[in-house]
Amino acid sequence: MQLIWECFINFFEIVLFYIFIHQKLHTKKDLTGIRVKQYLFLFFRFVVVCFMNQTDVPSTYTLTLSCLLEICFACVFYSDKFLYKTFIGLLYTVLCMIAEFIPFFSLTLLTNIPSAELLSFGTLRTPVTVLYLTLVAALVFLFRYLFNKEPSATLLQKVCYTVISFSGIAIGHYVLLTMIYSEQFGIHEISHRLAIINLIFMLLFLALLVFIYQLGITYSNTQKLIELKKARTLEEKEYRNMMTKVTALRNMKHDLDNHLNALEMMAKQLASPEMYRYIDGLRNSLESSHIFVSTGNLAVDCILSSKISLAKDYNIHTDFSVLLNSNFRMDAVTICSLLGNLWDNAIEACQNIFLSDTNESPYITFYMKPYQDMTIIHIENNFCGELSYHPDGELQTTKQEPEHGIGLKRITNIVNKEQGIIKIDINKPVFSVHILIPDKGELE
């Protein structure tokens, strides 16, 4: 009967562990039969721990191996960062140790009940165990809403964190064992002092883990800000270069139109039909090879003129319609970054169609228009092949070059910053992005 009860305890711990870790981490999407493999791994962990508990293996070894198996479980079946997976695995072990210590502390210190009564084959083993499992379940559901962000760290910091974590767990468990042995040998005063020391140590150790976790979050946020700053710098540089080139090209086209008009008048006066036809052909060639969008917003005109002309150079069929009102609120660099990334993604997808065996003709459809104090931005293109996803399930771009910024993630960040809404529809072979941006009057 005692064996069945101990197995039940281990089983309940594994169930709570799976609930805890499954709430915190993101399951790998590319692993086939993952649920079956998870259950087999947990069953292996269950058998190993039950065997070690029923033999003369020291409990310290059992605790260490159990903790390692939990971390391995997180690393094998979940796609989050290693530091975050390690933190979650270790956190569950610490929560179990705290839940295990509370009954010993409260009963042995406050009621003077011998610790032998609380251990295996003790008369109070069953109610104490029920209290322990209840506390673990309560802590699991309490921490469900905490520590949901992924921290980042350098390799040295990860190693130090792992060493500190395992050392703290080992020390806390060793103090608990020492307290139990002192109680069994009748040294109650030392046992009580160790109980207080262990309680303070476990609380401080948990606080240390949380502090390290917060440092990792701060480091992660700092790295993201650095990436965004680099992306913004590249965008501003690209914007300035584009504005300079498009403005120079417009001036050149304007001057060339004047020169062609003058030449056309001279050709008519000289009655030279061949020269007249040549000038007319040159004018038509200039009009068809360089597309200039005119919306009244210089930044929008420049970026769309550049990207539409680029798409045409790649023989990508484009349809576009742009209408802006006076309340359109986005600054020049931001709208260039947003539209540039949208068009870069669409053009790259269309280029991949040319490289594939399909006979499909690539196309891009784009429009911007006002809608109820907002501006709709819509782009649609066809694509082939498989899309790439971030470990958390978020769609991501396949570009690798640094000058492309950070793709769809950057688009989403811009839309969120502008308090807008973005929706991505994938209905192969069609990929479309719908964006709503509030106008100035809507936010003021």
CSV table of C-alpha atoms in Angstrom, one decimal:
chain,number,residue,atom,x,y,z
A,1,MET,CA,0.0,0.0,0.0
A,2,GLN,CA,2.8,2.4,0.8
A,3,LEU,CA,4.4,1.7,-2.5
A,4,ILE,CA,1.2,2.5,-4.4
A,5,TRP,CA,0.9,5.8,-2.4
A,6,GLU,CA,4.5,6.8,-3.2
A,7,CYS,CA,3.9,6.0,-6.9
A,8,PHE,CA,0.7,8.1,-6.8
A,9,ILE,CA,2.7,11.0,-5.3
A,10,ASN,CA,5.3,10.8,-8.1
A,11,PHE,CA,2.5,10.6,-10.8
A,12,PHE,CA,0.8,13.6,-9.4
A,13,GLU,CA,4.1,15.6,-9.4
A,14,ILE,CA,4.6,14.7,-13.0
A,15,VAL,CA,1.1,15.8,-14.0
A,16,LEU,CA,1.6,19.1,-12.2
A,17,PHE,CA,5.0,19.5,-13.9
A,18,TYR,CA,3.5,18.9,-17.3
A,19,ILE,CA,0.7,21.4,-16.7
A,20,PHE,CA,3.2,24.0,-15.4
A,21,ILE,CA,5.7,23.7,-18.2
A,22,HIS,CA,3.1,23.4,-20.9
A,23,GLN,CA,1.6,26.7,-19.8
A,24,LYS,CA,4.9,28.5,-19.9
A,25,LEU,CA,6.7,27.1,-23.0
A,26,HIS,CA,5.9,26.8,-26.7
A,27,THR,CA,5.7,23.3,-28.1
A,28,LYS,CA,7.9,22.5,-31.1
A,29,LYS,CA,5.8,22.4,-34.3
A,30,ASP,CA,8.2,20.4,-36.4
A,31,LEU,CA,8.3,17.3,-34.1
A,32,THR,CA,6.0,14.6,-35.3
A,33,GLY,CA,4.0,12.6,-32.7
A,34,ILE,CA,5.1,15.0,-30.0
A,35,ARG,CA,2.4,14.2,-27.5
A,36,VAL,CA,3.2,10.5,-27.6
A,37,LYS,CA,6.9,11.2,-27.2
A,38,GLN,CA,6.2,13.5,-24.3
A,39,TYR,CA,4.1,10.9,-22.5
A,40,LEU,CA,6.8,8.3,-23.0
A,41,PHE,CA,9.5,10.6,-21.6
A,42,LEU,CA,7.3,11.4,-18.6
A,43,PHE,CA,6.6,7.7,-18.0
A,44,PHE,CA,10.4,7.1,-18.1
A,45,ARG,CA,10.9,9.8,-15.6
A,46,PHE,CA,8.1,8.3,-13.5
A,47,VAL,CA,9.7,4.8,-13.5
A,48,VAL,CA,13.2,6.1,-12.7
A,49,VAL,CA,12.1,8.3,-9.8
A,50,CYS,CA,9.9,5.5,-8.4
A,51,PHE,CA,12.8,3.1,-8.6
A,52,MET,CA,15.2,5.4,-6.9
A,53,ASN,CA,12.8,6.3,-4.1
A,54,GLN,CA,12.3,2.6,-3.3
A,55,THR,CA,16.0,1.8,-3.2
A,56,ASP,CA,18.8,3.1,-1.1
A,57,VAL,CA,19.8,5.8,-3.5
A,58,PRO,CA,20.3,9.1,-1.6
A,59,SER,CA,17.5,11.6,-2.0
A,60,THR,CA,19.9,14.2,-3.2
A,61,TYR,CA,20.8,12.1,-6.2
A,62,THR,CA,17.1,11.5,-6.9
A,63,LEU,CA,16.3,15.2,-6.7
A,64,THR,CA,19.2,16.1,-9.0
A,65,LEU,CA,18.3,13.5,-11.6
A,66,SER,CA,14.6,14.5,-11.4
A,67,CYS,CA,15.6,18.1,-12.0
A,68,LEU,CA,17.9,17.2,-14.9
A,69,LEU,CA,15.2,15.1,-16.6
A,70,GLU,CA,12.7,18.0,-16.3
A,71,ILE,CA,15.2,20.4,-17.9
A,72,CYS,CA,15.9,17.8,-20.7
A,73,PHE,CA,12.1,17.4,-21.2
A,74,ALA,CA,11.8,21.2,-21.7
A,75,CYS,CA,14.8,21.3,-24.1
A,76,VAL,CA,13.7,18.4,-26.2
A,77,PHE,CA,10.0,19.2,-26.7
A,78,TYR,CA,9.8,23.0,-26.5
A,79,SER,CA,11.3,25.7,-28.8
A,80,ASP,CA,11.9,28.6,-26.4
A,81,LYS,CA,15.3,29.9,-25.5
A,82,PHE,CA,17.5,27.6,-23.4
A,83,LEU,CA,17.8,30.0,-20.5
A,84,TYR,CA,14.0,30.3,-20.2
A,85,LYS,CA,13.5,26.5,-20.4
A,86,THR,CA,16.1,26.0,-17.8
A,87,PHE,CA,14.6,28.7,-15.6
A,88,ILE,CA,11.1,27.1,-15.8
A,89,GLY,CA,12.4,23.6,-15.1
A,90,LEU,CA,14.4,24.8,-12.1
A,91,LEU,CA,11.5,26.9,-10.9
A,92,TYR,CA,9.2,23.9,-10.7
A,93,THR,CA,11.8,22.1,-8.6
A,94,VAL,CA,12.2,25.0,-6.2
A,95,LEU,CA,8.4,25.3,-5.9
A,96,CYS,CA,8.2,21.6,-5.0
A,97,MET,CA,11.0,22.1,-2.4
A,98,ILE,CA,9.2,25.0,-0.8
A,99,ALA,CA,5.9,23.1,-0.8
A,100,GLU,CA,7.7,20.1,0.8
A,101,PHE,CA,9.4,22.2,3.4
A,102,ILE,CA,6.3,24.1,4.6
A,103,PRO,CA,4.7,21.1,6.3
A,104,PHE,CA,7.9,20.1,8.0
A,105,PHE,CA,8.5,23.6,9.2
A,106,SER,CA,5.0,24.2,10.5
A,107,LEU,CA,4.5,20.8,12.1
A,108,THR,CA,7.9,20.1,13.6
A,109,LEU,CA,8.6,23.7,14.7
A,110,LEU,CA,5.2,24.9,15.8
A,111,THR,CA,3.6,21.6,17.1
A,112,ASN,CA,6.8,19.7,18.0
A,113,ILE,CA,5.6,16.6,16.0
A,114,PRO,CA,8.6,14.3,15.4
A,115,SER,CA,9.8,14.4,11.8
A,116,ALA,CA,9.7,10.6,11.6
A,117,GLU,CA,5.9,10.8,11.7
A,118,LEU,CA,6.0,12.9,8.5
A,119,LEU,CA,8.3,10.6,6.5
A,120,SER,CA,7.6,7.4,4.7
A,121,PHE,CA,5.8,4.8,6.9
A,122,GLY,CA,5.0,7.6,9.3
A,123,THR,CA,1.5,7.9,10.8
A,124,LEU,CA,1.1,11.5,9.4
A,125,ARG,CA,2.6,10.7,6.0
A,126,THR,CA,-0.7,10.7,4.1
A,127,PRO,CA,-2.1,14.1,5.3
A,128,VAL,CA,1.3,15.7,5.0
A,129,THR,CA,1.6,14.5,1.5
A,130,VAL,CA,-1.9,15.7,0.6
A,131,LEU,CA,-0.9,19.1,2.0
A,132,TYR,CA,2.3,19.0,0.0
A,133,LEU,CA,0.5,18.2,-3.3
A,134,THR,CA,-2.1,20.8,-2.6
A,135,LEU,CA,0.6,23.5,-2.1
A,136,VAL,CA,2.4,22.4,-5.3
A,137,ALA,CA,-0.8,22.7,-7.2
A,138,ALA,CA,-1.5,26.1,-5.7
A,139,LEU,CA,2.0,27.4,-6.5
A,140,VAL,CA,1.7,26.0,-10.1
A,141,PHE,CA,-1.5,27.9,-10.7
A,142,LEU,CA,-0.3,31.0,-9.0
A,143,PHE,CA,2.9,31.1,-11.1
A,144,ARG,CA,0.9,30.5,-14.2
A,145,TYR,CA,0.5,34.3,-14.6
A,146,LEU,CA,4.1,35.1,-13.7
A,147,PHE,CA,7.4,34.9,-15.7
A,148,ASN,CA,5.8,34.7,-19.1
A,149,LYS,CA,8.6,36.6,-20.9
A,150,GLU,CA,11.7,35.0,-22.4
A,151,PRO,CA,15.0,36.3,-20.8
A,152,SER,CA,18.3,36.5,-22.7
A,153,ALA,CA,21.9,36.1,-21.5
A,154,THR,CA,25.4,35.4,-22.7
A,155,LEU,CA,26.9,32.0,-22.6
A,156,LEU,CA,28.9,32.8,-19.4
A,157,GLN,CA,25.7,34.1,-17.7
A,158,LYS,CA,23.8,31.0,-18.6
A,159,VAL,CA,26.5,28.8,-17.2
A,160,CYS,CA,26.7,30.8,-14.0
A,161,TYR,CA,22.9,30.8,-13.6
A,162,THR,CA,22.8,27.0,-14.0
A,163,VAL,CA,25.6,26.5,-11.4
A,164,ILE,CA,23.9,28.8,-9.0
A,165,SER,CA,20.5,27.1,-9.4
A,166,PHE,CA,21.8,23.6,-8.9
A,167,SER,CA,23.9,24.7,-6.0
A,168,GLY,CA,21.0,26.4,-4.3
A,169,ILE,CA,18.8,23.3,-4.8
A,170,ALA,CA,21.5,21.0,-3.4
A,171,ILE,CA,22.1,23.3,-0.4
A,172,GLY,CA,18.4,23.6,0.4
A,173,HIS,CA,17.9,19.9,0.2
A,174,TYR,CA,21.0,19.2,2.3
A,175,VAL,CA,19.8,21.5,5.1
A,176,LEU,CA,16.4,19.8,5.0
A,177,LEU,CA,18.0,16.4,5.4
A,178,THR,CA,20.2,17.7,8.2
A,179,MET,CA,17.2,19.1,10.0
A,180,ILE,CA,15.4,15.7,9.7
A,181,TYR,CA,18.4,13.8,11.0
A,182,SER,CA,18.8,16.2,13.9
A,183,GLU,CA,15.2,15.7,14.8
A,184,GLN,CA,15.6,11.9,14.7
A,185,PHE,CA,18.6,12.1,17.0
A,186,GLY,CA,16.7,14.2,19.5
A,187,ILE,CA,18.6,17.4,18.8
A,188,HIS,CA,15.4,19.5,18.7
A,189,GLU,CA,17.0,22.9,19.2
A,190,ILE,CA,19.4,22.5,16.2
A,191,SER,CA,16.5,21.1,14.1
A,192,HIS,CA,14.4,24.1,14.9
A,193,ARG,CA,17.1,26.5,14.0
A,194,LEU,CA,17.9,24.7,10.8
A,195,ALA,CA,14.2,24.8,9.9
A,196,ILE,CA,14.2,28.6,10.3
A,197,ILE,CA,17.5,28.9,8.4
A,198,ASN,CA,16.2,26.7,5.6
A,199,LEU,CA,13.0,28.6,5.2
A,200,ILE,CA,14.9,31.9,5.0
A,201,PHE,CA,17.3,30.3,2.6
A,202,MET,CA,14.6,29.0,0.2
A,203,LEU,CA,12.8,32.3,0.1
A,204,LEU,CA,16.1,34.2,-0.6
A,205,PHE,CA,17.1,31.6,-3.2
A,206,LEU,CA,13.7,32.0,-4.9
A,207,ALA,CA,14.1,35.7,-4.8
A,208,LEU,CA,17.6,35.3,-6.3
A,209,LEU,CA,16.2,33.3,-9.2
A,210,VAL,CA,13.6,35.9,-9.8
A,211,PHE,CA,16.2,38.6,-9.7
A,212,ILE,CA,18.4,36.8,-12.2
A,213,TYR,CA,15.3,36.3,-14.4
A,214,GLN,CA,14.5,40.0,-14.3
A,215,LEU,CA,18.1,40.8,-15.3
A,216,GLY,CA,17.6,38.5,-18.3
A,217,ILE,CA,14.4,40.2,-19.2
A,218,THR,CA,16.2,43.6,-19.0
A,219,TYR,CA,19.0,42.3,-21.1
A,220,SER,CA,16.6,41.0,-23.7
A,221,ASN,CA,14.7,44.3,-23.8
A,222,THR,CA,18.0,46.1,-24.2
A,223,GLN,CA,19.0,43.9,-27.1
A,224,LYS,CA,15.7,44.4,-28.8
A,225,LEU,CA,16.0,48.2,-28.4
A,226,ILE,CA,19.5,48.0,-29.9
A,227,GLU,CA,18.1,46.0,-32.9
A,228,LEU,CA,15.3,48.5,-33.4
A,229,LYS,CA,17.7,51.4,-33.2
A,230,LYS,CA,19.9,49.8,-35.8
A,231,ALA,CA,16.9,49.1,-38.0
A,232,ARG,CA,15.7,52.7,-37.5
A,233,THR,CA,19.2,54.0,-38.5
A,234,LEU,CA,19.2,51.9,-41.6
A,235,GLU,CA,15.7,53.0,-42.5
A,236,GLU,CA,16.6,56.7,-42.1
A,237,LYS,CA,19.7,56.2,-44.2
A,238,GLU,CA,17.7,54.4,-46.9
A,239,TYR,CA,15.0,57.0,-46.7
A,240,ARG,CA,17.4,59.9,-47.2
A,241,ASN,CA,19.1,58.1,-50.1
A,242,MET,CA,15.8,57.2,-51.7
A,243,MET,CA,14.5,60.8,-51.4
A,244,THR,CA,17.7,62.1,-52.9
A,245,LYS,CA,17.6,59.7,-55.9
A,246,VAL,CA,13.9,60.1,-56.6
A,247,THR,CA,14.0,63.9,-56.3
A,248,ALA,CA,17.0,64.0,-58.7
A,249,LEU,CA,15.2,61.6,-61.0
A,250,ARG,CA,12.1,63.7,-61.0
A,251,ASN,CA,14.1,66.8,-61.7
A,252,MET,CA,16.0,65.0,-64.5
A,253,LYS,CA,12.7,63.8,-66.0
A,254,HIS,CA,11.2,67.3,-65.8
A,255,ASP,CA,14.3,68.8,-67.5
A,256,LEU,CA,14.3,66.0,-70.1
A,257,ASP,CA,10.7,66.7,-70.9
A,258,ASN,CA,11.6,70.3,-71.6
A,259,HIS,CA,14.5,69.2,-73.8
A,260,LEU,CA,12.3,66.8,-75.7
A,261,ASN,CA,9.6,69.5,-76.2
A,262,ALA,CA,12.2,71.8,-77.7
A,263,LEU,CA,13.6,69.0,-79.9
A,264,GLU,CA,10.1,68.1,-81.0
A,265,MET,CA,9.3,71.7,-82.0
A,266,MET,CA,12.6,71.9,-84.0
A,267,ALA,CA,11.8,68.6,-85.6
A,268,LYS,CA,8.4,69.9,-86.8
A,269,GLN,CA,10.0,73.1,-88.1
A,270,LEU,CA,12.6,71.1,-90.0
A,271,ALA,CA,9.9,68.8,-91.3
A,272,SER,CA,11.8,65.7,-90.3
A,273,PRO,CA,9.3,62.9,-89.7
A,274,GLU,CA,12.0,60.4,-88.7
A,275,MET,CA,13.4,62.6,-86.1
A,276,TYR,CA,9.9,63.4,-84.8
A,277,ARG,CA,9.0,59.7,-84.5
A,278,TYR,CA,12.3,59.0,-82.7
A,279,ILE,CA,11.6,61.7,-80.1
A,280,ASP,CA,8.0,60.5,-79.7
A,281,GLY,CA,9.3,56.9,-79.1
A,282,LEU,CA,11.8,58.2,-76.6
A,283,ARG,CA,9.1,60.0,-74.7
A,284,ASN,CA,6.9,57.0,-74.6
A,285,SER,CA,9.8,54.8,-73.4
A,286,LEU,CA,10.6,57.3,-70.6
A,287,GLU,CA,7.0,57.3,-69.5
A,288,SER,CA,6.6,53.5,-69.4
A,289,SER,CA,10.0,52.7,-67.8
A,290,HIS,CA,9.7,55.1,-64.9
A,291,ILE,CA,6.5,55.1,-62.8
A,292,PHE,CA,5.9,58.1,-60.6
A,293,VAL,CA,3.1,57.9,-58.0
A,294,SER,CA,1.6,61.2,-57.0
A,295,THR,CA,-0.5,61.4,-53.9
A,296,GLY,CA,0.6,64.6,-52.3
A,297,ASN,CA,2.7,62.8,-49.7
A,298,LEU,CA,6.3,62.9,-50.8
A,299,ALA,CA,7.5,60.0,-48.7
A,300,VAL,CA,4.6,57.7,-50.0
A,301,ASP,CA,5.3,58.9,-53.5
A,302,CYS,CA,9.0,58.1,-53.3
A,303,ILE,CA,8.8,54.7,-51.8
A,304,LEU,CA,5.9,53.5,-54.0
A,305,SER,CA,7.5,54.9,-57.1
A,306,SER,CA,10.8,53.1,-56.3
A,307,LYS,CA,9.2,49.7,-55.3
A,308,ILE,CA,6.7,49.6,-58.2
A,309,SER,CA,9.4,50.4,-60.7
A,310,LEU,CA,11.5,47.7,-59.1
A,311,ALA,CA,8.7,45.1,-59.4
A,312,LYS,CA,8.2,46.1,-63.0
A,313,ASP,CA,11.9,45.5,-63.7
A,314,TYR,CA,11.5,42.0,-62.4
A,315,ASN,CA,8.5,41.5,-64.7
A,316,ILE,CA,6.0,41.3,-61.8
A,317,HIS,CA,2.5,42.4,-62.7
A,318,THR,CA,1.4,45.2,-60.3
A,319,ASP,CA,-1.9,46.9,-59.7
A,320,PHE,CA,-2.0,49.8,-57.3
A,321,SER,CA,-4.3,52.5,-56.1
A,322,VAL,CA,-3.4,55.2,-53.6
A,323,LEU,CA,-5.6,57.8,-52.0
A,324,LEU,CA,-4.6,59.7,-48.9
A,325,ASN,CA,-6.4,62.3,-46.9
A,326,SER,CA,-4.9,65.3,-45.0
A,327,ASN,CA,-5.2,63.5,-41.6
A,328,PHE,CA,-2.8,60.7,-42.5
A,329,ARG,CA,-0.5,60.7,-39.4
A,330,MET,CA,2.6,58.6,-40.0
A,331,ASP,CA,6.0,60.3,-40.3
A,332,ALA,CA,8.1,60.0,-43.4
A,333,VAL,CA,10.7,57.5,-42.2
A,334,THR,CA,8.1,55.2,-40.5
A,335,ILE,CA,5.8,55.0,-43.6
A,336,CYS,CA,8.8,54.4,-45.8
A,337,SER,CA,9.8,51.5,-43.5
A,338,LEU,CA,6.3,50.1,-43.4
A,339,LEU,CA,5.7,50.2,-47.1
A,340,GLY,CA,9.3,49.3,-48.0
A,341,ASN,CA,9.1,46.1,-45.9
A,342,LEU,CA,5.7,45.2,-47.3
A,343,TRP,CA,6.8,45.6,-50.9
A,344,ASP,CA,10.2,43.9,-50.3
A,345,ASN,CA,8.4,40.8,-48.9
A,346,ALA,CA,6.0,40.7,-51.8
A,347,ILE,CA,8.7,41.2,-54.4
A,348,GLU,CA,10.9,38.5,-52.9
A,349,ALA,CA,7.9,36.0,-52.8
A,350,CYS,CA,7.2,36.8,-56.5
A,351,GLN,CA,10.9,36.3,-57.4
A,352,ASN,CA,10.8,32.8,-55.8
A,353,ILE,CA,7.9,32.0,-58.2
A,354,PHE,CA,10.3,32.6,-61.2
A,355,LEU,CA,12.8,30.2,-59.5
A,356,SER,CA,10.3,27.4,-59.0
A,357,ASP,CA,8.9,25.0,-61.5
A,358,THR,CA,5.4,26.4,-61.4
A,359,ASN,CA,3.9,28.2,-64.4
A,360,GLU,CA,2.1,30.7,-62.2
A,361,SER,CA,2.6,34.4,-63.1
A,362,PRO,CA,3.6,36.5,-60.1
A,363,TYR,CA,1.6,39.6,-59.2
A,364,ILE,CA,1.3,42.2,-56.5
A,365,THR,CA,-1.9,44.1,-55.7
A,366,PHE,CA,-1.7,47.2,-53.5
A,367,TYR,CA,-4.0,49.9,-52.3
A,368,MET,CA,-4.2,52.6,-49.7
A,369,LYS,CA,-7.4,54.5,-49.0
A,370,PRO,CA,-9.2,56.3,-46.1
A,371,TYR,CA,-11.8,54.5,-44.2
A,372,GLN,CA,-13.7,56.0,-41.2
A,373,ASP,CA,-11.0,58.1,-39.7
A,374,MET,CA,-8.4,55.5,-40.5
A,375,THR,CA,-6.2,54.5,-43.5
A,376,ILE,CA,-6.3,51.1,-45.0
A,377,ILE,CA,-3.1,49.6,-46.3
A,378,HIS,CA,-3.6,46.4,-48.2
A,379,ILE,CA,-1.0,44.3,-50.2
A,380,GLU,CA,-1.5,41.0,-51.8
A,381,ASN,CA,0.8,38.7,-53.7
A,382,ASN,CA,1.0,35.1,-54.8
A,383,PHE,CA,3.8,32.8,-53.5
A,384,CYS,CA,5.1,29.3,-53.6
A,385,GLY,CA,7.0,27.1,-51.2
A,386,GLU,CA,6.7,26.9,-47.4
A,387,LEU,CA,6.5,29.9,-45.0
A,388,SER,CA,8.8,30.3,-42.0
A,389,TYR,CA,7.5,30.5,-38.5
A,390,HIS,CA,9.1,31.8,-35.2
A,391,PRO,CA,9.2,29.2,-32.4
A,392,ASP,CA,6.2,31.0,-30.7
A,393,GLY,CA,4.1,30.4,-33.8
A,394,GLU,CA,4.5,33.9,-35.3
A,395,LEU,CA,5.1,34.2,-39.0
A,396,GLN,CA,8.5,35.5,-39.9
A,397,THR,CA,10.3,36.7,-43.0
A,398,THR,CA,12.9,34.4,-44.7
A,399,LYS,CA,15.3,37.3,-45.5
A,400,GLN,CA,18.8,37.0,-44.0
A,401,GLU,CA,20.6,40.1,-45.3
A,402,PRO,CA,20.9,42.8,-42.6
A,403,GLU,CA,19.8,45.6,-44.9
A,404,HIS,CA,16.3,44.1,-45.0
A,405,GLY,CA,15.7,45.1,-41.4
A,406,ILE,CA,13.7,42.6,-39.4
A,407,GLY,CA,10.9,42.0,-41.9
A,408,LEU,CA,7.4,41.1,-40.7
A,409,LYS,CA,8.4,41.6,-37.1
A,410,ARG,CA,9.3,45.2,-37.9
A,411,ILE,CA,6.0,45.7,-39.7
A,412,THR,CA,4.1,44.4,-36.7
A,413,ASN,CA,6.1,46.7,-34.4
A,414,ILE,CA,5.4,49.7,-36.5
A,415,VAL,CA,1.6,49.0,-36.7
A,416,ASN,CA,1.5,48.4,-32.9
A,417,LYS,CA,3.4,51.6,-32.3
A,418,GLU,CA,0.9,53.5,-34.4
A,419,GLN,CA,-2.0,51.9,-32.5
A,420,GLY,CA,-3.1,50.2,-35.6
A,421,ILE,CA,-4.4,46.7,-36.5
A,422,ILE,CA,-2.7,44.1,-38.7
A,423,LYS,CA,-4.1,40.9,-40.1
A,424,ILE,CA,-2.2,38.4,-42.2
A,425,ASP,CA,-4.2,36.0,-44.4
A,426,ILE,CA,-2.6,33.0,-46.0
A,427,ASN,CA,-4.6,31.0,-48.5
A,428,LYS,CA,-2.0,29.4,-50.6
A,429,PRO,CA,-0.9,30.6,-53.1
A,430,VAL,CA,-2.2,34.0,-52.0
A,431,PHE,CA,-0.6,35.9,-49.2
A,432,SER,CA,-2.2,39.2,-48.1
A,433,VAL,CA,-1.6,41.8,-45.4
A,434,HIS,CA,-4.4,44.1,-44.1
A,435,ILE,CA,-3.4,47.1,-42.0
A,436,LEU,CA,-5.6,49.8,-40.4
A,437,ILE,CA,-3.8,52.9,-39.1
A,438,PRO,CA,-5.8,55.6,-37.2
A,439,ASP,CA,-5.6,59.1,-38.6
A,440,LYS,CA,-4.4,62.1,-36.6
A,441,GLY,CA,-7.8,63.3,-35.6
A,442,GLU,CA,-8.7,59.9,-34.3
A,443,LEU,CA,-5.9,59.8,-31.7
A,444,GLU,CA,-5.9,63.4,-30.6
